[in-house]
């Protein structure tokens, strides 16, 4: 192949999700509405946890970090997609593509690790309530959060640096609405089959290790809940834990399909739907799942709303 057809610095063209047809316009406004809703919901949740003293607990501290990641996830992809659609341009620079890929991997891995650590928090709260304050003291929570962010940064740095070593051909059209590693590898002039296999294997490890911790934690939690004599205690434990299980299912279901199933087994259209699911739908649903099913969060919201109304009347 001629050198003129190989580049590592040229711009890329993203294939958008929408065209200017009636159905796609409706879907575009639905995506924009979900983006605004998710951004507002997660921001409110972060604000409530930071300002309400009743929410200054390890569980809500970890939840605030989850909301922070859920703010960042759609911000990396959706504004760019919306701007491209409105302007009729789908170009992205090589640097922008790499940055997008790095940030998404950083937040994706960090969220996966964080969800597993949140399951450990619930295990301690239900199975060892008398030791909860010691086992989940402030320093431990900070280490947990630091470990999740460090894991994401490490994996993102390694994967992105390896992807940059491949040359990319004259066709720079990414069959995706943002720069994601599996879609970018399809444009490489070099043989990436070994790396894609290694990516799938690492995806299994990165996903299955946290999932194994989640499964182990909730197996113990379920056993402890079933042994509780108080119906009220069982209800409260099930409500809190089921919210977390729902979030885990939404996130990991999409991630397993995207990174554990080899790319040859799913189409670009399926990749777009799955990526939209975990980059937009899941971050939008997370604050709704936690706030609607959590009495403490609802009370903090009512308190904050009442305080705002009082100040407005004055």
Coordinates of N, CA and C in Angstrom, one line a residue, residues 18-244:
X18 N -28.4 9.6 13.0 CA -29.6 10.1 12.5 C -29.5 10.7 11.1
X19 N -30.6 10.7 10.4 CA -30.7 11.4 9.1 C -31.8 12.4 9.3
X20 N -32.1 13.2 8.3 CA -33.1 14.3 8.4 C -34.4 13.8 7.9
X21 N -34.9 12.6 8.4 CA -36.2 12.1 8.1 C -37.1 12.3 9.4
X22 N -38.4 12.1 9.2 CA -39.3 12.3 10.3 C -39.0 11.4 11.5
X23 N -38.8 10.1 11.3 CA -38.6 9.2 12.4 C -37.2 9.5 13.1
X24 N -36.2 9.8 12.3 CA -34.9 10.1 12.9 C -34.9 11.4 13.6
X25 N -35.7 12.3 13.1 CA -35.8 13.6 13.9 C -36.4 13.4 15.3
X26 N -37.4 12.5 15.3 CA -38.1 12.2 16.5 C -37.1 11.5 17.5
X27 N -36.3 10.6 17.0 CA -35.3 9.9 17.8 C -34.2 10.8 18.2
X28 N -33.9 11.8 17.4 CA -32.9 12.8 17.8 C -33.4 13.6 19.0
X29 N -34.6 14.1 18.9 CA -35.1 14.8 20.1 C -35.3 14.0 21.3
X30 N -35.6 12.7 21.1 CA -35.6 11.8 22.3 C -34.3 11.6 22.9
X31 N -33.2 11.5 22.1 CA -31.9 11.4 22.6 C -31.5 12.6 23.3
X32 N -31.8 13.8 22.7 CA -31.4 15.1 23.4 C -32.2 15.2 24.7
X33 N -33.4 14.8 24.8 CA -34.2 14.9 26.0 C -33.6 14.0 27.1
X34 N -33.2 12.8 26.7 CA -32.6 11.9 27.6 C -31.3 12.4 28.2
X35 N -30.5 13.0 27.3 CA -29.2 13.6 27.7 C -29.4 14.6 28.7
X36 N -30.4 15.6 28.5 CA -30.7 16.6 29.4 C -31.2 16.1 30.7
X37 N -32.1 15.1 30.7 CA -32.6 14.5 31.9 C -31.6 13.8 32.7
X38 N -30.7 13.0 32.1 CA -29.6 12.3 32.8 C -28.7 13.3 33.4
X39 N -28.3 14.3 32.7 CA -27.4 15.3 33.2 C -28.0 16.0 34.4
X40 N -29.2 16.4 34.3 CA -29.9 17.1 35.4 C -30.0 16.1 36.6
X41 N -30.5 14.9 36.4 CA -30.7 13.9 37.4 C -29.4 13.6 38.2
X42 N -28.3 13.4 37.5 CA -27.1 13.1 38.2 C -26.5 14.3 38.9
X43 N -26.6 15.5 38.3 CA -26.2 16.7 39.0 C -26.9 16.9 40.3
X44 N -28.2 16.8 40.2 CA -29.1 16.9 41.4 C -28.6 15.9 42.5
X45 N -28.4 14.7 42.1 CA -28.0 13.6 43.0 C -26.7 14.0 43.7
X46 N -25.7 14.4 42.9 CA -24.4 14.9 43.5 C -24.6 16.0 44.4
X47 N -25.4 17.0 44.1 CA -25.7 18.1 44.9 C -26.3 17.7 46.3
X48 N -27.3 16.8 46.2 CA -28.0 16.4 47.4 C -27.1 15.6 48.3
X49 N -26.2 14.8 47.8 CA -25.3 14.0 48.6 C -24.3 14.9 49.2
X50 N -23.9 16.0 48.5 CA -22.9 16.9 49.0 C -23.4 17.8 50.1
X51 N -24.7 18.2 50.0 CA -25.3 19.2 50.9 C -26.1 18.7 52.1
X52 N -26.6 17.5 52.0 CA -27.5 16.9 53.0 C -26.7 16.0 53.9
X53 N -26.6 16.4 55.2 CA -25.7 15.6 56.1 C -26.2 14.2 56.3
X54 N -27.5 13.9 56.1 CA -28.0 12.6 56.3 C -27.5 11.6 55.2
X55 N -27.0 12.2 54.1 CA -26.4 11.4 53.0 C -24.9 11.3 53.1
X56 N -24.3 11.8 54.2 CA -22.9 11.7 54.3 C -22.5 10.3 54.9
X57 N -22.7 9.3 54.1 CA -22.4 7.9 54.5 C -21.6 7.3 53.4
X58 N -20.9 6.2 53.6 CA -20.1 5.6 52.6 C -20.9 5.2 51.3
X59 N -22.1 4.7 51.5 CA -22.9 4.3 50.4 C -23.1 5.5 49.4
X60 N -23.5 6.6 50.0 CA -23.9 7.7 49.2 C -22.6 8.4 48.6
X61 N -21.5 8.3 49.4 CA -20.2 8.8 48.8 C -19.9 8.1 47.5
X62 N -20.0 6.7 47.6 CA -19.7 5.9 46.4 C -20.7 6.2 45.3
X63 N -22.0 6.4 45.7 CA -23.0 6.8 44.7 C -22.7 8.1 44.0
X64 N -22.2 9.1 44.8 CA -21.9 10.4 44.2 C -20.8 10.2 43.1
X65 N -19.9 9.3 43.3 CA -18.8 9.0 42.3 C -19.4 8.3 41.1
X66 N -20.4 7.5 41.3 CA -21.1 6.8 40.2 C -21.8 7.9 39.4
X67 N -22.5 8.9 40.0 CA -23.2 9.9 39.3 C -22.2 10.8 38.6
X68 N -21.0 11.0 39.2 CA -20.0 11.8 38.5 C -19.5 11.2 37.2
X69 N -19.4 9.9 37.2 CA -19.0 9.1 36.0 C -20.2 9.2 35.0
X70 N -21.4 9.1 35.5 CA -22.6 9.1 34.6 C -22.8 10.5 34.0
X71 N -22.2 11.6 34.6 CA -22.3 12.9 34.0 C -21.2 12.9 32.9
X72 N -20.1 12.4 33.1 CA -19.0 12.4 32.1 C -19.2 11.6 30.9
X73 N -19.8 10.4 31.1 CA -20.0 9.5 30.0 C -20.8 10.1 28.8
X74 N -22.0 10.6 29.0 CA -22.7 11.2 27.9 C -22.1 12.5 27.4
X75 N -21.4 13.3 28.3 CA -20.8 14.5 27.9 C -19.7 14.3 26.8
X76 N -19.0 13.2 26.9 CA -18.0 12.9 25.9 C -18.5 12.6 24.5
X77 N -19.7 12.1 24.4 CA -20.2 11.7 23.1 C -21.4 12.5 22.6
X78 N -22.4 12.7 23.4 CA -23.7 13.3 22.9 C -23.6 14.7 22.4
X79 N -22.9 15.6 23.1 CA -22.8 17.0 22.5 C -22.2 17.0 21.1
X80 N -21.1 16.2 21.0 CA -20.5 16.1 19.6 C -21.4 15.6 18.6
X81 N -22.2 14.5 18.9 CA -23.1 14.0 18.0 C -24.2 14.9 17.7
X82 N -24.7 15.7 18.6 CA -25.8 16.7 18.4 C -25.3 17.8 17.5
X83 N -24.1 18.3 17.8 CA -23.5 19.4 17.0 C -23.3 18.9 15.6
X84 N -22.8 17.7 15.4 CA -22.6 17.2 14.0 C -23.9 17.1 13.3
X85 N -24.9 16.7 13.9 CA -26.2 16.5 13.3 C -26.8 17.9 12.9
X86 N -26.7 18.9 13.8 CA -27.2 20.2 13.5 C -26.4 20.9 12.4
X87 N -25.1 20.7 12.4 CA -24.3 21.4 11.4 C -24.1 20.6 10.1
X88 N -24.5 19.3 10.1 CA -24.3 18.5 8.9 C -22.9 18.1 8.7
X89 N -22.1 18.1 9.7 CA -20.7 17.7 9.6 C -20.4 16.6 10.6
X90 N -19.6 15.6 10.2 CA -19.3 14.4 11.1 C -17.8 14.2 11.3
X91 N -17.0 15.2 11.0 CA -15.6 15.1 11.1 C -15.1 15.2 12.5
X92 N -14.1 14.5 12.9 CA -13.4 14.6 14.2 C -11.9 14.4 13.9
X93 N -11.2 15.2 14.6 CA -9.7 15.2 14.4 C -9.1 13.9 15.0
X94 N -7.9 13.6 14.6 CA -7.3 12.4 15.1 C -7.1 12.5 16.6
X95 N -6.7 13.7 17.1 CA -6.5 13.9 18.5 C -7.8 13.8 19.3
X96 N -8.9 14.4 18.7 CA -10.2 14.3 19.3 C -10.7 12.9 19.4
X97 N -10.4 12.1 18.4 CA -10.9 10.7 18.3 C -10.1 9.9 19.4
X98 N -8.8 10.1 19.6 CA -8.1 9.5 20.6 C -8.5 9.9 22.0
X99 N -8.8 11.2 22.2 CA -9.2 11.7 23.5 C -10.6 11.1 23.9
X100 N -11.5 11.0 22.9 CA -12.8 10.4 23.1 C -12.7 9.0 23.5
X101 N -11.8 8.2 22.8 CA -11.6 6.8 23.1 C -11.0 6.6 24.5
X102 N -10.0 7.4 24.8 CA -9.4 7.3 26.1 C -10.4 7.6 27.3
X103 N -11.1 8.7 27.1 CA -12.0 9.1 28.2 C -13.1 8.1 28.4
X104 N -13.7 7.5 27.3 CA -14.7 6.5 27.5 C -14.2 5.3 28.1
X105 N -13.0 4.8 27.8 CA -12.5 3.7 28.4 C -12.2 3.9 29.8
X106 N -11.6 5.1 30.1 CA -11.3 5.5 31.5 C -12.6 5.4 32.4
X107 N -13.7 6.0 31.9 CA -14.9 6.1 32.7 C -15.6 4.7 32.7
X108 N -15.5 4.0 31.6 CA -16.2 2.7 31.6 C -15.5 1.7 32.6
X109 N -14.2 1.6 32.6 CA -13.6 0.7 33.5 C -13.7 1.1 34.9
X110 N -13.6 2.4 35.1 CA -13.8 3.0 36.5 C -15.1 2.7 37.0
X111 N -16.2 2.8 36.2 CA -17.5 2.5 36.7 C -17.7 1.1 37.0
X112 N -17.1 0.2 36.1 CA -17.3 -1.2 36.4 C -16.6 -1.6 37.7
X113 N -15.4 -1.1 38.0 CA -14.8 -1.4 39.3 C -15.6 -0.8 40.5
X114 N -16.1 0.5 40.3 CA -16.8 1.1 41.3 C -18.1 0.4 41.7
X115 N -18.8 -0.2 40.7 CA -20.0 -0.9 40.9 C -19.7 -2.2 41.8
X116 N -18.6 -2.8 41.5 CA -18.2 -4.0 42.3 C -17.9 -3.6 43.7
X117 N -17.2 -2.5 43.9 CA -16.9 -2.0 45.3 C -18.2 -1.6 46.0
X118 N -19.2 -1.0 45.3 CA -20.4 -0.7 45.9 C -21.2 -2.0 46.4
X119 N -21.0 -3.1 45.7 CA -21.6 -4.3 46.1 C -20.9 -4.8 47.4
X120 N -19.6 -4.6 47.5 CA -18.9 -4.9 48.8 C -19.5 -4.1 49.9
X121 N -19.8 -2.8 49.7 CA -20.3 -1.9 50.7 C -21.7 -2.5 51.2
X122 N -22.5 -2.9 50.3 CA -23.8 -3.5 50.7 C -23.6 -4.8 51.4
X123 N -22.6 -5.6 51.0 CA -22.3 -6.8 51.8 C -21.9 -6.5 53.2
X124 N -21.1 -5.6 53.4 CA -20.7 -5.2 54.8 C -21.9 -4.7 55.6
X125 N -22.7 -3.8 54.9 CA -23.8 -3.2 55.6 C -24.9 -4.3 56.0
X126 N -25.1 -5.3 55.2 CA -26.1 -6.3 55.6 C -25.6 -7.4 56.4
X127 N -24.4 -7.9 56.1 CA -23.8 -9.1 56.7 C -23.0 -8.7 58.0
X128 N -22.4 -7.6 58.0 CA -21.6 -7.2 59.2 C -21.9 -5.8 59.6
X129 N -23.2 -5.5 60.0 CA -23.6 -4.1 60.3 C -22.9 -3.6 61.5
X130 N -22.5 -4.4 62.5 CA -21.8 -3.9 63.7 C -20.4 -3.4 63.4
X131 N -19.8 -3.9 62.3 CA -18.4 -3.5 61.9 C -18.4 -2.6 60.8
X132 N -19.6 -2.1 60.4 CA -19.7 -1.3 59.1 C -18.9 0.0 59.3
X133 N -18.9 0.7 60.4 CA -18.2 2.0 60.5 C -16.7 1.8 60.5
X134 N -16.2 0.6 60.9 CA -14.8 0.4 60.8 C -14.4 -0.1 59.4
X135 N -15.1 -1.1 58.9 CA -14.7 -1.6 57.6 C -14.9 -0.6 56.5
X136 N -15.9 0.3 56.6 CA -16.2 1.3 55.6 C -15.9 2.7 56.1
X137 N -14.8 2.9 56.8 CA -14.4 4.2 57.3 C -14.0 5.1 56.1
X138 N -13.8 6.3 56.4 CA -13.5 7.3 55.3 C -12.3 7.0 54.5
X139 N -11.2 6.5 55.1 CA -10.0 6.2 54.4 C -10.2 5.0 53.4
X140 N -11.0 4.1 53.9 CA -11.3 2.9 53.0 C -12.1 3.4 51.8
X141 N -13.1 4.2 52.0 CA -13.9 4.7 50.9 C -13.0 5.5 49.9
X142 N -12.1 6.3 50.4 CA -11.2 7.0 49.5 C -10.3 6.1 48.7
X143 N -9.8 5.0 49.3 CA -9.0 4.0 48.6 C -9.8 3.3 47.5
X144 N -11.1 3.0 47.8 CA -12.0 2.4 46.9 C -12.1 3.3 45.6
X145 N -12.4 4.6 45.9 CA -12.6 5.5 44.8 C -11.4 5.7 44.0
X146 N -10.2 5.8 44.7 CA -8.9 5.9 44.0 C -8.6 4.7 43.2
X147 N -8.9 3.5 43.7 CA -8.7 2.3 43.0 C -9.5 2.2 41.7
X148 N -10.7 2.7 41.8 CA -11.6 2.6 40.6 C -11.1 3.6 39.5
X149 N -10.7 4.8 39.9 CA -10.2 5.7 38.9 C -8.8 5.3 38.4
X150 N -8.0 4.8 39.2 CA -6.7 4.3 38.8 C -6.8 3.2 37.8
X151 N -7.7 2.2 38.1 CA -7.9 1.1 37.2 C -8.3 1.6 35.8
X152 N -9.3 2.5 35.8 CA -9.7 3.1 34.5 C -8.6 3.8 33.8
X153 N -7.8 4.6 34.5 CA -6.7 5.3 33.8 C -5.6 4.3 33.3
X154 N -5.3 3.3 34.1 CA -4.3 2.3 33.6 C -4.8 1.6 32.4
X155 N -6.0 1.0 32.4 CA -6.5 0.3 31.2 C -6.6 1.2 30.0
X156 N -7.1 2.4 30.2 CA -7.3 3.3 29.1 C -6.0 3.7 28.5
X157 N -5.0 3.9 29.3 CA -3.6 4.3 28.8 C -3.0 3.2 28.0
X158 N -3.1 2.0 28.5 CA -2.5 0.8 27.8 C -3.2 0.6 26.5
X159 N -4.5 0.5 26.5 CA -5.3 0.2 25.3 C -5.2 1.3 24.3
X160 N -5.2 2.5 24.7 CA -5.1 3.6 23.7 C -3.7 3.7 23.1
X161 N -2.7 3.5 23.9 CA -1.3 3.6 23.4 C -1.1 2.5 22.4
X162 N -1.6 1.3 22.6 CA -1.5 0.2 21.7 C -2.2 0.5 20.4
X163 N -3.4 1.0 20.5 CA -4.2 1.4 19.3 C -3.5 2.4 18.5
X164 N -2.8 3.3 19.1 CA -2.1 4.3 18.3 C -0.9 3.8 17.5
X165 N -0.5 2.6 17.8 CA 0.6 2.0 17.0 C 0.2 1.5 15.7
X166 N -1.1 1.4 15.4 CA -1.5 0.8 14.1 C -1.7 2.0 13.1
X167 N -1.3 1.7 11.9 CA -1.5 2.7 10.8 C -3.0 2.6 10.3
X168 N -3.5 3.7 9.9 CA -4.9 3.8 9.5 C -5.0 4.2 8.0
X169 N -5.9 3.5 7.3 CA -5.9 3.6 5.8 C -6.6 4.9 5.3
X170 N -6.6 5.0 4.0 CA -7.2 6.3 3.4 C -8.7 6.4 3.8
X171 N -9.4 5.3 3.9 CA -10.8 5.3 4.4 C -10.8 5.6 5.9
X172 N -11.2 6.8 6.3 CA -11.2 7.2 7.7 C -12.6 7.3 8.2
X173 N -13.5 6.6 7.6 CA -14.9 6.6 8.0 C -15.2 5.6 9.1
X174 N -15.4 6.1 10.3 CA -15.7 5.3 11.5 C -17.2 4.9 11.5
X175 N -17.5 3.6 11.4 CA -18.9 3.2 11.3 C -19.5 3.1 12.7
X176 N -19.5 4.3 13.3 CA -20.0 4.5 14.7 C -20.3 6.0 14.9
X177 N -21.0 6.3 16.0 CA -21.3 7.7 16.2 C -20.3 8.4 17.2
X178 N -19.4 7.6 17.7 CA -18.2 8.2 18.4 C -17.0 7.2 18.2
X179 N -15.9 7.7 18.6 CA -14.6 6.9 18.5 C -14.5 5.9 19.6
X180 N -14.8 4.6 19.3 CA -14.7 3.5 20.2 C -13.7 2.6 19.6
X181 N -12.9 2.0 20.5 CA -11.8 1.1 20.1 C -12.1 0.1 19.0
X182 N -13.1 -0.8 19.3 CA -13.4 -1.8 18.3 C -13.8 -1.3 16.9
X183 N -14.5 -0.1 16.8 CA -14.8 0.5 15.5 C -13.6 1.1 14.9
X184 N -12.7 1.6 15.6 CA -11.5 2.2 15.1 C -10.5 1.2 14.5
X185 N -10.4 0.0 15.2 CA -9.5 -1.0 14.7 C -9.9 -1.5 13.3
X186 N -11.1 -1.4 13.0 CA -11.6 -1.9 11.7 C -11.0 -1.1 10.5
X187 N -10.5 0.1 10.8 CA -9.9 1.0 9.8 C -8.4 0.8 9.6
X188 N -7.8 0.0 10.4 CA -6.4 -0.2 10.4 C -5.9 -1.0 9.2
X189 N -4.8 -0.5 8.6 CA -4.2 -1.2 7.4 C -3.5 -2.5 7.9
X190 N -3.1 -2.6 9.1 CA -2.4 -3.7 9.6 C -3.3 -4.8 10.1
X191 N -2.8 -6.0 10.3 CA -3.5 -7.1 10.8 C -3.7 -6.9 12.3
X192 N -4.9 -6.7 12.7 CA -5.2 -6.5 14.2 C -5.9 -7.7 14.8
X193 N -5.9 -8.8 14.2 CA -6.6 -10.0 14.7 C -6.0 -10.4 16.1
X194 N -4.7 -10.4 16.2 CA -4.1 -10.8 17.5 C -4.5 -9.8 18.6
X195 N -4.4 -8.5 18.2 CA -4.8 -7.5 19.2 C -6.2 -7.6 19.6
X196 N -7.1 -7.8 18.6 CA -8.5 -7.9 18.9 C -8.8 -9.1 19.8
X197 N -8.1 -10.2 19.6 CA -8.2 -11.4 20.5 C -7.8 -11.1 21.9
X198 N -6.6 -10.4 22.0 CA -6.1 -10.0 23.3 C -7.1 -9.0 23.9
X199 N -7.7 -8.1 23.2 CA -8.7 -7.2 23.7 C -9.9 -7.9 24.3
X200 N -10.4 -9.0 23.6 CA -11.5 -9.8 24.1 C -11.1 -10.5 25.4
X201 N -9.9 -11.0 25.4 CA -9.4 -11.7 26.6 C -9.3 -10.8 27.8
X202 N -8.7 -9.6 27.5 CA -8.6 -8.6 28.6 C -10.0 -8.1 29.0
X203 N -10.9 -8.0 28.0 CA -12.3 -7.6 28.4 C -12.9 -8.6 29.3
X204 N -12.6 -9.9 29.1 CA -13.2 -10.9 30.0 C -12.7 -10.7 31.4
X205 N -11.3 -10.5 31.5 CA -10.7 -10.3 32.8 C -11.3 -9.0 33.5
X206 N -11.3 -7.9 32.7 CA -11.7 -6.6 33.3 C -13.2 -6.7 33.7
X207 N -14.0 -7.4 33.0 CA -15.4 -7.5 33.3 C -15.7 -8.6 34.3
X208 N -15.1 -9.8 34.2 CA -15.5 -10.9 35.0 C -14.9 -10.8 36.5
X209 N -13.8 -10.1 36.6 CA -13.3 -10.0 38.0 C -14.2 -9.1 38.9
X210 N -14.6 -7.9 38.4 CA -15.6 -7.2 39.2 C -17.0 -8.0 39.3
X211 N -17.4 -8.6 38.2 CA -18.6 -9.4 38.3 C -18.6 -10.5 39.3
X212 N -17.4 -11.1 39.4 CA -17.3 -12.2 40.4 C -17.4 -11.7 41.8
X213 N -16.9 -10.5 42.1 CA -17.0 -9.8 43.4 C -18.4 -9.5 43.6
X214 N -19.1 -9.0 42.6 CA -20.5 -8.6 42.8 C -21.4 -9.8 43.1
X215 N -21.1 -10.9 42.3 CA -21.9 -12.1 42.5 C -21.7 -12.7 43.9
X216 N -20.4 -12.7 44.4 CA -20.1 -13.2 45.7 C -20.7 -12.4 46.8
X217 N -20.6 -11.1 46.6 CA -21.2 -10.2 47.6 C -22.7 -10.4 47.8
X218 N -23.4 -10.4 46.6 CA -24.8 -10.5 46.7 C -25.3 -11.9 47.0
X219 N -24.5 -12.9 46.8 CA -24.9 -14.2 47.3 C -24.9 -14.2 48.8
X220 N -23.9 -13.6 49.5 CA -23.9 -13.5 50.9 C -25.1 -12.6 51.4
X221 N -25.3 -11.5 50.7 CA -26.4 -10.6 51.1 C -27.7 -11.3 51.0
X222 N -28.0 -12.1 49.9 CA -29.2 -12.8 49.8 C -29.4 -13.7 50.9
X223 N -28.4 -14.5 51.3 CA -28.5 -15.4 52.4 C -28.8 -14.7 53.7
X224 N -28.1 -13.6 53.9 CA -28.4 -12.8 55.2 C -29.8 -12.2 55.2
X225 N -30.3 -11.7 54.1 CA -31.6 -11.2 54.0 C -32.7 -12.2 54.3
X226 N -32.5 -13.4 53.7 CA -33.5 -14.5 53.9 C -33.5 -14.9 55.4
X227 N -32.4 -14.7 56.1 CA -32.4 -15.2 57.5 C -32.9 -14.1 58.4
X228 N -33.2 -12.9 57.9 CA -33.7 -11.8 58.8 C -35.1 -12.1 59.3
X229 N -35.4 -11.9 60.5 CA -36.7 -12.2 61.1 C -37.7 -11.0 60.8
X230 N -37.1 -9.8 60.8 CA -38.0 -8.6 60.6 C -38.3 -8.4 59.1
X231 N -39.7 -8.3 58.9 CA -40.1 -8.1 57.5 C -39.7 -6.7 57.0
X232 N -39.7 -5.7 57.9 CA -39.2 -4.4 57.6 C -37.8 -4.3 57.2
X233 N -36.9 -5.0 58.0 CA -35.5 -5.1 57.7 C -35.3 -5.8 56.3
X234 N -36.0 -6.9 56.0 CA -35.9 -7.5 54.7 C -36.3 -6.6 53.6
X235 N -37.4 -5.9 53.8 CA -37.8 -5.0 52.7 C -36.8 -3.9 52.4
X236 N -36.2 -3.3 53.5 CA -35.3 -2.2 53.3 C -34.0 -2.7 52.6
X237 N -33.5 -3.9 53.0 CA -32.3 -4.5 52.4 C -32.6 -4.8 51.0
X238 N -33.7 -5.4 50.7 CA -34.1 -5.8 49.3 C -34.2 -4.5 48.4
X239 N -34.8 -3.5 49.0 CA -35.0 -2.2 48.2 C -33.6 -1.6 47.8
X240 N -32.7 -1.5 48.8 CA -31.4 -0.9 48.6 C -30.6 -1.7 47.6
X241 N -30.5 -3.0 47.9 CA -29.7 -3.9 47.1 C -30.2 -4.1 45.7
X242 N -31.6 -4.2 45.5 CA -32.1 -4.4 44.2 C -31.9 -3.2 43.3
X243 N -31.8 -2.0 43.8 CA -31.5 -0.8 43.0 C -30.1 -1.0 42.5
X244 N -29.1 -1.4 43.3 CA -27.8 -1.6 42.8 C -27.7 -2.7 41.8

